[in-house]
C-alpha positions in Angstrom: 92.7 -84.0 -9.7 92.0 -80.5 -8.5 88.5 -79.0 -9.5 88.2 -75.2 -9.5 85.4 -72.8 -10.4 85.9 -71.0 -13.8 85.7 -67.5 -12.2 88.1 -68.3 -9.5 90.5 -69.8 -12.0 90.2 -66.7 -14.2 90.9 -64.3 -11.3 93.9 -66.4 -10.3 95.3 -66.4 -13.8 94.8 -62.6 -14.1 96.5 -61.8 -10.8 99.4 -63.9 -11.9 99.8 -62.1 -15.3 99.5 -58.8 -13.3 102.3 -60.1 -11.1 104.7 -60.2 -14.0 103.8 -56.6 -15.3 100.7 -57.0 -17.4 98.1 -54.2 -16.9 94.7 -55.3 -15.3 92.4 -55.1 -18.4 95.0 -57.0 -20.6 95.5 -59.6 -17.8 91.6 -60.1 -17.5 91.3 -60.6 -21.1 94.1 -63.1 -21.6 93.1 -65.0 -18.6 89.4 -65.2 -19.9 90.6 -66.5 -23.3 92.7 -69.2 -21.7 89.9 -70.3 -19.2 87.4 -70.4 -22.1 89.6 -73.3 -23.6 89.5 -75.2 -20.4 85.7 -74.6 -20.1 85.3 -76.2 -23.7 87.5 -79.2 -22.5 90.5 -78.2 -24.7 92.9 -78.3 -21.7 96.0 -78.4 -23.9 95.2 -74.8 -24.9 94.0 -73.4 -21.6 95.7 -72.4 -18.4 98.3 -75.1 -18.9 99.9 -72.7 -21.2 100.1 -70.0 -18.5 103.5 -71.2 -17.0 105.1 -70.5 -20.4 103.6 -67.2 -20.9 104.7 -66.1 -17.5 108.3 -67.3 -18.1 108.2 -65.4 -21.4 107.1 -62.2 -19.8 109.4 -62.5 -16.8 112.6 -63.0 -18.9 111.6 -60.5 -21.6 111.0 -62.9 -24.6 107.4 -61.5 -24.8 106.5 -57.8 -24.3 104.1 -57.3 -21.3 103.2 -53.9 -22.8 103.6 -54.6 -26.4 101.1 -52.8 -28.7 99.9 -54.3 -32.0 100.1 -51.8 -34.8 98.2 -51.5 -38.1 100.9 -51.1 -40.7 98.6 -50.5 -43.7 95.4 -51.6 -45.3 94.1 -51.8 -48.8 90.5 -52.5 -49.7 89.4 -55.4 -47.5 92.8 -56.4 -46.4 95.1 -55.2 -43.5 98.6 -56.0 -42.3 99.5 -56.0 -38.5 102.7 -56.0 -36.6 102.2 -57.6 -33.2 105.4 -56.1 -32.0 105.9 -59.2 -29.8 102.7 -58.5 -27.6 100.9 -61.2 -25.9 99.3 -63.4 -28.6 95.9 -63.0 -27.2 96.1 -59.2 -27.4 97.3 -59.4 -31.1 94.5 -61.7 -32.0 91.9 -59.5 -30.4 93.4 -56.5 -32.5 93.4 -58.6 -35.7 89.8 -59.8 -35.1 88.5 -56.2 -34.6 90.3 -55.3 -37.8 88.9 -58.1 -39.7 85.3 -57.4 -38.4 85.5 -53.7 -39.2 86.7 -54.5 -42.7 84.1 -57.0 -43.3 81.4 -54.5 -42.2 82.7 -52.1 -44.7 83.6 -54.4 -47.6 81.9 -57.7 -46.9 85.0 -59.4 -46.3 88.0 -58.8 -44.0 91.4 -60.4 -44.4 94.1 -59.6 -41.9 97.7 -60.9 -41.9 99.8 -60.5 -38.7 103.5 -60.9 -38.1 105.6 -60.8 -34.9 103.0 -62.2 -32.7 102.9 -64.9 -30.0 101.0 -68.1 -29.1 97.3 -67.1 -28.9 95.7 -70.2 -27.5 93.0 -72.0 -29.1 92.2 -70.7 -32.6 88.5 -71.5 -32.0 88.4 -68.7 -29.5 89.1 -66.1 -32.3 86.8 -67.7 -34.8 84.0 -67.5 -32.3 84.7 -63.9 -31.9 84.2 -63.5 -35.7 81.0 -65.7 -35.7 79.6 -63.6 -32.8 79.9 -60.5 -35.2 77.9 -62.3 -37.7 80.7 -63.5 -40.0 82.0 -66.8 -41.3 85.5 -67.0 -39.7 88.7 -68.7 -40.7 91.8 -68.4 -38.6 95.2 -69.9 -39.3 98.6 -69.8 -37.4 102.1 -71.1 -38.2 103.9 -72.7 -35.3 107.3 -74.0 -34.0 109.0 -76.4 -36.3 108.1 -79.8 -34.7 106.9 -81.4 -37.9 109.2 -82.6 -40.9 108.0 -82.0 -44.3 106.8 -85.2 -46.0 109.5 -87.9 -46.2 111.9 -85.7 -44.2 113.1 -86.2 -40.6 114.0 -82.6 -39.6 111.5 -80.1 -38.3 110.6 -77.4 -40.6 106.8 -77.0 -40.1 104.6 -76.5 -37.2 101.3 -78.0 -36.1 99.8 -75.1 -38.0 96.2 -75.1 -37.0 93.2 -74.4 -39.2 90.0 -73.2 -37.7 86.6 -72.5 -39.5 83.4 -71.6 -37.8 79.9 -70.2 -38.8 77.5 -67.7 -37.3 74.1 -68.6 -36.0 72.7 -71.6 -34.1 74.6 -74.4 -35.8 77.3 -75.8 -33.4 79.8 -76.4 -36.3 83.3 -75.2 -35.2 86.2 -77.0 -36.8 89.6 -76.4 -34.9 92.3 -78.8 -36.0 96.0 -79.0 -36.1 97.6 -80.3 -39.4 99.2 -82.9 -37.3 97.4 -85.9 -35.9 97.2 -84.1 -32.6 98.3 -80.8 -31.1 101.8 -80.7 -29.8 100.5 -79.8 -26.3 98.9 -83.2 -26.0 102.4 -84.8 -26.1 103.9 -82.1 -24.0 101.2 -82.6 -21.4 101.7 -86.3 -21.6 105.3 -85.9 -20.9 104.7 -83.4 -18.1 102.2 -85.9 -16.5 104.7 -88.7 -16.7 102.7 -90.9 -19.0 105.0 -93.5 -20.6 103.0 -94.0 -23.8 101.0 -92.1 -26.3 98.6 -93.5 -28.9 99.9 -94.8 -32.1 100.0 -92.3 -35.0 100.8 -89.2 -32.9 104.5 -88.9 -33.2 107.8 -89.9 -34.7 111.1 -90.5 -32.9 114.2 -88.3 -33.9 115.0 -90.5 -36.8 111.5 -90.2 -38.3 110.1 -93.5 -37.2 106.7 -93.8 -35.7 106.7 -94.3 -32.0 104.3 -94.6 -29.0 107.0 -93.8 -26.5 106.2 -90.5 -24.8 109.8 -89.7 -24.2 110.9 -90.5 -27.8 107.9 -88.4 -29.1 108.9 -85.5 -26.8 112.4 -85.4 -28.3 111.1 -86.2 -31.8 108.6 -85.0 -34.2 104.8 -84.8 -34.6 103.1 -86.9 -37.5 101.2 -84.8 -40.1 97.6 -85.6 -40.3 96.9 -88.1 -43.1 100.6 -88.3 -44.3 101.3 -86.1 -47.2 98.0 -84.3 -47.1 98.5 -83.0 -43.7 102.0 -81.9 -44.7 100.5 -80.2 -47.7 98.0 -78.3 -45.5 100.7 -77.2 -43.1 102.6 -75.7 -46.1 99.5 -74.0 -47.1 99.1 -72.5 -43.7 102.7 -71.3 -43.6 102.2 -69.7 -47.1 99.3 -67.7 -45.7 100.9 -66.9 -42.4 104.6 -66.6 -42.3 105.2 -66.0 -46.1 102.1 -63.6 -46.7 102.8 -61.4 -43.6 106.5 -61.1 -44.2 107.3 -62.7 -40.8 109.2 -65.7 -39.6 108.9 -69.0 -41.5 109.6 -72.6 -40.8 112.6 -73.1 -38.4 113.0 -69.5 -38.0 110.4 -69.5 -35.4 111.0 -69.9 -31.7 108.8 -71.7 -29.3 107.0 -71.0 -26.0 109.1 -73.7 -24.1 112.5 -72.2 -25.1 113.8 -69.1 -23.4 116.2 -66.6 -24.9 114.2 -66.1 -28.2 111.0 -64.9 -29.4 108.2 -66.9 -30.5 107.6 -64.8 -33.6 104.6 -66.6 -35.1 102.3 -65.1 -37.9 98.6 -65.4 -38.2 95.8 -65.1 -40.7 92.3 -64.0 -40.0 89.3 -63.9 -42.4 85.9 -62.6 -41.8 83.3 -63.2 -44.5 79.8 -61.6 -44.5 77.3 -64.3 -45.7 74.9 -61.4 -46.6 77.0 -60.8 -49.6 75.6 -64.0 -51.0 72.2 -64.6 -49.3 69.5 -62.8 -47.7 69.9 -61.8 -44.1 69.6 -64.9 -41.9 69.4 -67.3 -44.8 73.0 -68.6 -44.5 72.5 -69.3 -40.7 69.3 -71.2 -41.5 70.9 -73.3 -44.2 74.0 -74.0 -42.1 71.6 -75.4 -39.4 69.8 -77.3 -41.9 73.0 -79.0 -43.1 73.9 -79.7 -39.5 70.5 -81.3 -39.0 70.9 -83.4 -42.3 74.2 -84.8 -40.9 72.9 -85.5 -37.4 69.9 -87.4 -38.7 72.2 -90.1 -40.1 71.9 -93.4 -38.1 74.8 -93.9 -35.9 77.5 -96.4 -36.7 78.0 -99.5 -34.4 79.6 -98.3 -31.1 78.2 -94.8 -31.3 75.0 -93.3 -29.8 74.8 -90.4 -32.2 76.4 -88.4 -35.1 78.4 -85.4 -33.8 79.6 -82.4 -35.8 82.7 -80.5 -34.9 82.1 -78.1 -32.0 79.4 -80.2 -30.1 81.6 -82.0 -27.7 83.1 -78.8 -26.7 79.6 -77.2 -26.1 78.6 -80.0 -23.9 82.0 -79.9 -22.0 81.4 -76.1 -21.3 77.8 -76.8 -19.9 79.1 -79.3 -17.6 82.2 -77.5 -16.4 80.4 -74.2 -15.9 78.1 -76.2 -13.4 80.7 -78.5 -11.8 84.0 -76.7 -12.1 87.1 -77.3 -14.3 89.4 -80.2 -13.4 92.9 -79.4 -13.8 95.8 -81.8 -14.4 98.0 -82.0 -11.1 101.1 -80.7 -12.8 99.1 -77.7 -14.1 97.7 -76.9 -10.6 101.3 -77.4 -9.1 102.6 -74.9 -11.7 100.0 -72.3 -10.9 100.5 -72.8 -7.3 104.3 -72.4 -7.6 103.9 -69.1 -9.5 101.1 -68.0 -6.9 103.7 -68.5 -4.1 106.5 -66.7 -6.0 104.4 -63.8 -6.9 102.5 -63.7 -3.5 99.1 -64.2 -5.1 96.5 -65.8 -3.0 95.2 -69.3 -4.1 91.6 -70.0 -4.5 90.0 -73.1 -2.9 89.7 -76.3 -5.1 87.9 -79.5 -4.5 
């Protein structure tokens, strides 16, 4: 498994994006967002996605120079048209809008349509948290999930992400399926014959552990009908609210000849509207401490809260480098050869 320094990986990804027509500053930003996911150990939403972005940009399914547009705002809300720009650039624009609105009104809510895959939702919530706000980010996705008791895809993994400002590590980033679709796609790319039980259904809606059947089938909603309901909630706040594509109207990053056309939802909430400055952050840390003080169950060394494993991964990978799946490195190497971009050294 190749291991590469984060800065070298970032430079490589940026150069590849430039090679298909993205300007330097945008390429640097997108590359940084992707590598940030790898640093946190969320490899399914890191540079493994770049091959699909490059294909989209090369064939025109995504606009290398697309410019997000603020269509209108009212009070603490705004509506954005992504104009098929790179998803990370749309997300940055939306986060900036949400932060500005929250500074003025105590809350900023942004709905975006005609966007693209934006990587890990956690990256955008972290951006809101860094500005001092509680953050919520939602996104609809390609229809790889059947509605409860169905066997045809109509919903996506439809992630929900929530994070808090301050020193508490709590950062929840979860699909409304048992796992993110990329985990199954990555298992398929890596040639793994089986996946864990509970991840997927075959094309007939029957649970399967066979990777090939899962790849051609459907994802399982998290917690059965509850996950299905959460996925519909996300769709209501993304595709429906934005006026964008819904359900099986969406494309996908792995299919050429069509736009992905996802919608997103961003919320920035100022805790100072409720508590004295700094009090929310202190209370959030206190809650975290209460949870972590619980004696661990048999087989565990400690109680962890959402976000802690990723923080630890990042510390390790910044020091030791980022391990890449062989197929991801092969893809990056192939694109580098095609675009005449020099490859950095790996160990």
